[in-house]
Amino acid sequence: MKRYKISHQTRYDFSGAVQLLPHTLRLRPREGHELRMESSTLALSPEATLRWQRDVEGNSVATATFNTRATRLQINSEVIIQQYDQAPYDFLVADYAVDYPFEYAQEDSVLLAPYRFHPRAQNPAVLKAWVDTVWQGGEALQSFALLLRLNQRIYEQVTYRRREEEGVQTAEQTLALGTGSCRDAACLFLAAARQLGFAARFVSGYLYSPASSGPFDPAGSTHAWAEVFLPGAGWKGFDPTIGSIVGAEHIAVAVARLPESVPPVAGAFHGLPGASMSVQVSVIELDQAPVA
């Protein structure tokens, strides 16, 4: 088990006093058998009324409503979690899905249908041609091995580039540029996996990255990756930005069929146009809690 403290501070400075409209916040990690919440605080200035819900994907979403005008919005989230995903390769794929290609069981296929459809392709022929370089029809290969190959291929061909702009590149844009953010690499993986017939979804969260030699801030960062549903194993995470499968250093906050569905903070305001935003994130590993 590993313990992490995650601090996420978001600040908006406006050009004058504005009326803040409701904001949705996806800052609380997804809890389950692999991740347990130890503590959580969420503070906003100006003060807001918070209402929590689970969205259609089971993500924890807070809606903040404000009753006062403000020239600045500060959102401070701090959580301490216990992460138990220490053996990401310890799983079994159902016999019928070990070898690629395979068909999802009927009862799963209905639920997974939205995750197999890729609506973002501008030029499907470009994506298909690239996917054909990853796997050619008739090649004998296990399903998990194919996904590892896809993950590694993106890691080798797409150079990480930090982007502050909103949105993501299309798969075709990322292939043409050969560069992209973690969001862009994850979306290329999604598009390719769906082209191959897999059910895949987008994941936003945090990455603990203590090695300063890597492309990420050693203090930790927001991050994005992809998950594929493998019968028998469930949703398995793949991180094409660093060329590995998802493990204890990845902390999932929200999952969705499309990346634009799960921004950490989303909202609007009435007032003079113009606002600047700054974000600070840290992910710190803590000592294991003493046994009571």
Coordinates of C-alpha atoms in Angstrom, one line a residue:
M1 CA 0.0 0.0 0.0
K2 CA 1.2 3.5 -0.8
R3 CA -0.2 6.8 0.7
Y4 CA -0.3 10.0 -1.3
K5 CA -1.3 13.6 -0.5
I6 CA -2.6 15.4 -3.5
S7 CA -3.0 19.2 -3.5
H8 CA -4.7 20.9 -6.4
Q9 CA -5.1 24.7 -6.4
T10 CA -6.9 26.5 -9.1
R11 CA -7.2 30.3 -9.3
Y12 CA -9.1 32.6 -11.6
D13 CA -8.5 36.3 -11.7
F14 CA -11.2 38.4 -13.4
S15 CA -10.9 41.8 -15.0
G16 CA -13.6 43.1 -12.6
A17 CA -16.3 42.0 -10.2
V18 CA -18.3 39.1 -11.8
Q19 CA -21.2 37.0 -10.8
L20 CA -20.1 33.4 -10.7
L21 CA -22.4 30.8 -12.2
P22 CA -22.5 27.2 -11.0
H23 CA -19.2 25.4 -11.3
T24 CA -18.7 21.6 -11.5
L25 CA -15.6 20.1 -9.8
R26 CA -14.1 16.7 -10.5
L27 CA -11.3 16.7 -8.0
R28 CA -12.1 13.7 -5.8
P29 CA -10.3 10.4 -6.8
R30 CA -12.4 7.4 -7.7
E31 CA -12.7 5.1 -4.7
G32 CA -12.7 1.3 -5.0
H33 CA -10.9 -1.8 -4.0
E34 CA -7.6 -0.3 -5.3
L35 CA -8.0 3.2 -3.8
R36 CA -9.3 4.3 -0.5
M37 CA -9.9 7.8 0.7
E38 CA -8.3 8.7 4.0
S39 CA -9.2 12.4 4.1
S40 CA -10.6 15.1 1.8
T41 CA -11.0 18.9 2.0
L42 CA -12.4 21.2 -0.6
A43 CA -12.3 25.0 0.1
L44 CA -13.5 27.8 -2.2
S45 CA -13.2 31.5 -2.0
P46 CA -15.7 33.2 -2.2
E47 CA -17.6 30.7 -0.2
A48 CA -20.0 28.4 -2.1
T49 CA -22.7 25.8 -1.4
L50 CA -21.4 22.4 -2.5
R51 CA -23.7 19.6 -3.6
W52 CA -22.2 16.2 -4.4
Q53 CA -23.4 13.6 -6.8
R54 CA -22.3 10.5 -8.8
D55 CA -22.5 11.1 -12.5
V56 CA -23.5 8.5 -15.1
E57 CA -19.9 7.1 -15.0
G58 CA -19.8 6.9 -11.2
N59 CA -17.4 9.9 -10.9
S60 CA -17.7 12.1 -7.8
V61 CA -18.9 15.5 -8.9
A62 CA -19.3 18.6 -6.8
T63 CA -21.5 21.5 -8.0
A64 CA -20.6 24.8 -6.4
T65 CA -23.1 27.7 -6.3
F66 CA -22.2 31.2 -5.3
N67 CA -24.2 34.1 -3.8
T68 CA -21.7 36.9 -4.1
R69 CA -19.8 38.8 -6.7
A70 CA -16.0 38.3 -6.8
T71 CA -12.9 39.5 -8.6
R72 CA -11.1 36.2 -7.9
L73 CA -12.1 32.5 -7.6
Q74 CA -9.8 30.2 -5.6
I75 CA -10.4 26.5 -5.4
N76 CA -8.2 24.4 -3.1
S77 CA -8.5 20.6 -2.9
E78 CA -6.4 18.4 -0.7
V79 CA -6.9 14.6 -0.4
I80 CA -4.9 11.8 1.2
I81 CA -5.4 8.4 -0.4
Q82 CA -4.3 4.9 0.1
Q83 CA -3.3 3.2 -3.2
Y84 CA -3.4 -0.6 -3.3
D85 CA -2.8 -1.2 -7.0
Q86 CA 0.7 -2.7 -6.5
A87 CA 0.5 -5.6 -9.1
P88 CA -1.0 -4.2 -12.3
Y89 CA 0.0 -7.4 -14.2
D90 CA -1.7 -9.7 -11.8
F91 CA -4.9 -10.5 -13.7
L92 CA -6.4 -13.1 -15.9
V93 CA -8.2 -12.5 -19.2
A94 CA -11.3 -14.7 -20.0
D95 CA -10.4 -17.6 -22.2
Y96 CA -12.5 -16.4 -25.1
A97 CA -10.7 -13.0 -25.1
V98 CA -7.1 -14.1 -24.7
D99 CA -6.4 -14.2 -28.4
Y100 CA -7.2 -11.3 -30.7
P101 CA -9.6 -10.8 -32.4
F102 CA -12.5 -11.8 -30.1
E103 CA -16.1 -10.8 -29.6
Y104 CA -17.5 -9.4 -26.4
A105 CA -20.1 -11.4 -24.6
Q106 CA -23.6 -10.3 -25.6
E107 CA -24.5 -9.0 -22.1
D108 CA -21.3 -6.9 -22.1
S109 CA -21.5 -5.8 -25.6
V110 CA -24.7 -3.8 -25.0
L111 CA -23.2 -1.8 -22.1
L112 CA -19.9 -1.3 -23.9
A113 CA -21.3 -0.2 -27.2
P114 CA -20.7 3.6 -26.6
Y115 CA -17.1 2.9 -25.7
R116 CA -16.4 1.2 -29.1
F117 CA -17.7 4.1 -31.2
H118 CA -15.2 6.8 -32.2
P119 CA -17.0 10.0 -33.2
R120 CA -13.9 12.3 -33.5
A121 CA -12.2 11.0 -36.6
Q122 CA -11.7 13.6 -39.3
N123 CA -10.2 11.2 -41.8
P124 CA -10.8 7.6 -40.8
A125 CA -8.6 6.3 -43.6
V126 CA -5.5 8.0 -42.0
L127 CA -6.3 6.4 -38.7
K128 CA -7.0 3.0 -40.2
A129 CA -3.8 3.1 -42.2
W130 CA -1.8 3.8 -39.1
V131 CA -3.6 1.1 -37.1
D132 CA -2.7 -1.4 -39.9
T133 CA 0.9 -0.8 -39.1
V134 CA 0.3 -1.9 -35.5
W135 CA -1.6 -5.1 -36.4
Q136 CA -2.2 -6.7 -39.7
G137 CA -5.1 -9.1 -40.3
G138 CA -4.2 -12.7 -39.7
E139 CA -1.3 -12.1 -37.3
A140 CA -1.5 -14.4 -34.2
L141 CA -1.3 -12.2 -31.1
Q142 CA -2.9 -12.1 -27.7
S143 CA -5.2 -9.3 -27.0
F144 CA -3.2 -7.8 -24.1
A145 CA 0.0 -8.1 -26.1
L146 CA -1.6 -6.1 -28.9
L147 CA -2.6 -3.4 -26.5
L148 CA 0.9 -3.2 -25.1
R149 CA 2.2 -2.9 -28.6
L150 CA -0.2 -0.1 -29.4
N151 CA 0.8 1.7 -26.1
Q152 CA 4.5 1.4 -26.9
R153 CA 4.0 2.5 -30.5
I154 CA 2.4 5.7 -29.5
Y155 CA 5.1 6.3 -26.8
E156 CA 7.8 5.9 -29.5
Q157 CA 6.1 8.0 -32.2
V158 CA 4.5 10.8 -30.2
T159 CA 6.8 13.2 -28.4
Y160 CA 5.3 14.6 -25.2
R161 CA 4.5 18.4 -25.4
R162 CA 2.9 20.2 -22.6
R163 CA -0.1 22.2 -23.9
E164 CA -2.1 24.7 -21.9
E165 CA -4.8 25.2 -24.5
E166 CA -8.2 23.6 -23.9
G167 CA -9.4 20.6 -25.8
V168 CA -7.5 17.8 -27.5
Q169 CA -6.0 17.2 -30.9
T170 CA -7.7 14.7 -33.2
A171 CA -6.0 11.4 -33.6
E172 CA -5.0 12.4 -37.2
Q173 CA -3.5 15.7 -35.9
T174 CA -1.4 13.9 -33.3
L175 CA -0.2 11.4 -35.9
A176 CA 0.7 14.3 -38.4
L177 CA 2.4 16.4 -35.8
G178 CA 4.2 13.6 -33.9
T179 CA 3.7 15.6 -30.7
G180 CA 1.0 16.0 -28.2
S181 CA 0.0 16.3 -24.5
C182 CA -0.9 13.4 -22.3
R183 CA -4.6 14.1 -23.3
D184 CA -3.7 13.9 -27.0
A185 CA -1.7 10.6 -26.6
A186 CA -4.6 9.1 -24.6
C187 CA -7.1 10.1 -27.3
L188 CA -4.9 8.6 -30.0
F189 CA -4.9 5.3 -28.0
L190 CA -8.7 5.5 -27.6
A191 CA -9.2 6.0 -31.3
A192 CA -6.8 3.2 -32.3
A193 CA -8.2 0.7 -29.7
R194 CA -11.7 1.4 -30.9
Q195 CA -10.6 1.0 -34.5
L196 CA -9.4 -2.5 -33.4
G197 CA -12.8 -3.3 -31.8
F198 CA -11.9 -2.8 -28.2
A199 CA -14.1 -0.9 -25.7
A200 CA -12.0 2.0 -24.4
R201 CA -12.5 5.1 -22.2
F202 CA -10.7 8.3 -21.3
V203 CA -9.3 8.8 -17.7
S204 CA -8.2 12.0 -16.1
G205 CA -6.4 12.1 -12.8
Y206 CA -2.9 12.6 -11.3
L207 CA 0.5 11.1 -11.7
Y208 CA 3.1 10.7 -9.0
S209 CA 6.4 11.2 -10.8
P210 CA 9.4 11.3 -8.4
A211 CA 12.0 10.9 -11.2
S212 CA 13.0 14.4 -12.3
S213 CA 14.5 13.0 -15.5
G214 CA 11.1 12.4 -17.0
P215 CA 8.9 14.9 -18.8
F216 CA 6.7 15.6 -15.8
D217 CA 7.1 17.8 -12.9
P218 CA 8.7 15.8 -10.1
A219 CA 6.2 17.4 -7.7
G220 CA 3.4 15.5 -9.5
S221 CA 0.9 16.6 -12.1
T222 CA -2.5 16.2 -13.6
H223 CA -2.5 13.5 -16.1
A224 CA -4.6 11.5 -18.6
W225 CA -4.5 8.0 -19.9
A226 CA -6.9 5.3 -21.4
E227 CA -8.6 2.2 -20.2
V228 CA -9.7 -0.8 -22.2
F229 CA -12.2 -3.4 -21.0
L230 CA -10.7 -6.9 -21.1
P231 CA -13.2 -9.7 -20.2
G232 CA -12.1 -11.3 -17.0
A233 CA -9.7 -8.5 -16.1
G234 CA -12.1 -5.5 -16.3
W235 CA -11.0 -2.0 -17.2
K236 CA -7.2 -2.0 -17.6
G237 CA -5.2 1.2 -17.8
F238 CA -2.6 2.1 -20.5
D239 CA -0.5 5.2 -20.4
P240 CA 1.0 5.9 -23.9
T241 CA 2.6 9.1 -22.7
I242 CA 5.1 7.1 -20.6
G243 CA 4.8 3.8 -22.4
S244 CA 3.6 1.7 -19.5
I245 CA 0.4 0.2 -18.1
V246 CA -1.3 2.0 -15.2
G247 CA -0.1 1.2 -11.7
A248 CA 0.2 2.6 -8.2
E249 CA 1.6 6.0 -9.4
H250 CA -1.6 6.7 -11.4
I251 CA -4.5 8.2 -9.4
A252 CA -7.8 8.2 -11.4
V253 CA -10.3 11.0 -10.7
A254 CA -12.8 10.7 -13.5
V255 CA -13.6 8.4 -16.5
A256 CA -15.6 9.2 -19.6
R257 CA -16.3 8.1 -23.2
L258 CA -15.0 11.5 -24.4
P259 CA -12.2 13.7 -22.8
E260 CA -14.2 16.9 -22.9
S261 CA -16.7 15.4 -20.5
V262 CA -14.4 15.4 -17.5
P263 CA -12.5 18.7 -17.0
P264 CA -11.3 19.1 -13.3
V265 CA -13.1 22.5 -13.1
A266 CA -15.8 23.8 -15.4
G267 CA -18.0 26.9 -15.1
A268 CA -18.9 30.3 -16.3
F269 CA -19.5 33.9 -15.1
H270 CA -21.4 37.0 -15.9
G271 CA -19.3 40.2 -16.1
L272 CA -16.6 41.9 -18.0
P273 CA -14.8 39.5 -20.4
G274 CA -11.3 38.4 -19.7
A275 CA -9.8 36.1 -17.0
S276 CA -6.5 34.5 -16.2
M277 CA -6.1 31.1 -14.7
S278 CA -3.3 29.5 -12.7
V279 CA -3.0 25.9 -11.5
Q280 CA -0.7 24.3 -9.0
V281 CA -0.6 20.6 -8.4
S282 CA 1.5 18.4 -6.1
V283 CA 1.5 14.7 -5.4
I284 CA 3.6 13.7 -2.4
E285 CA 4.2 10.1 -1.2
L286 CA 3.6 9.8 2.6
D287 CA 4.9 7.3 5.1
Q288 CA 2.5 4.4 5.6
A289 CA 0.0 5.1 8.4
P290 CA 0.9 3.4 11.7
V291 CA -1.0 0.3 12.5
A292 CA -3.6 0.9 15.3

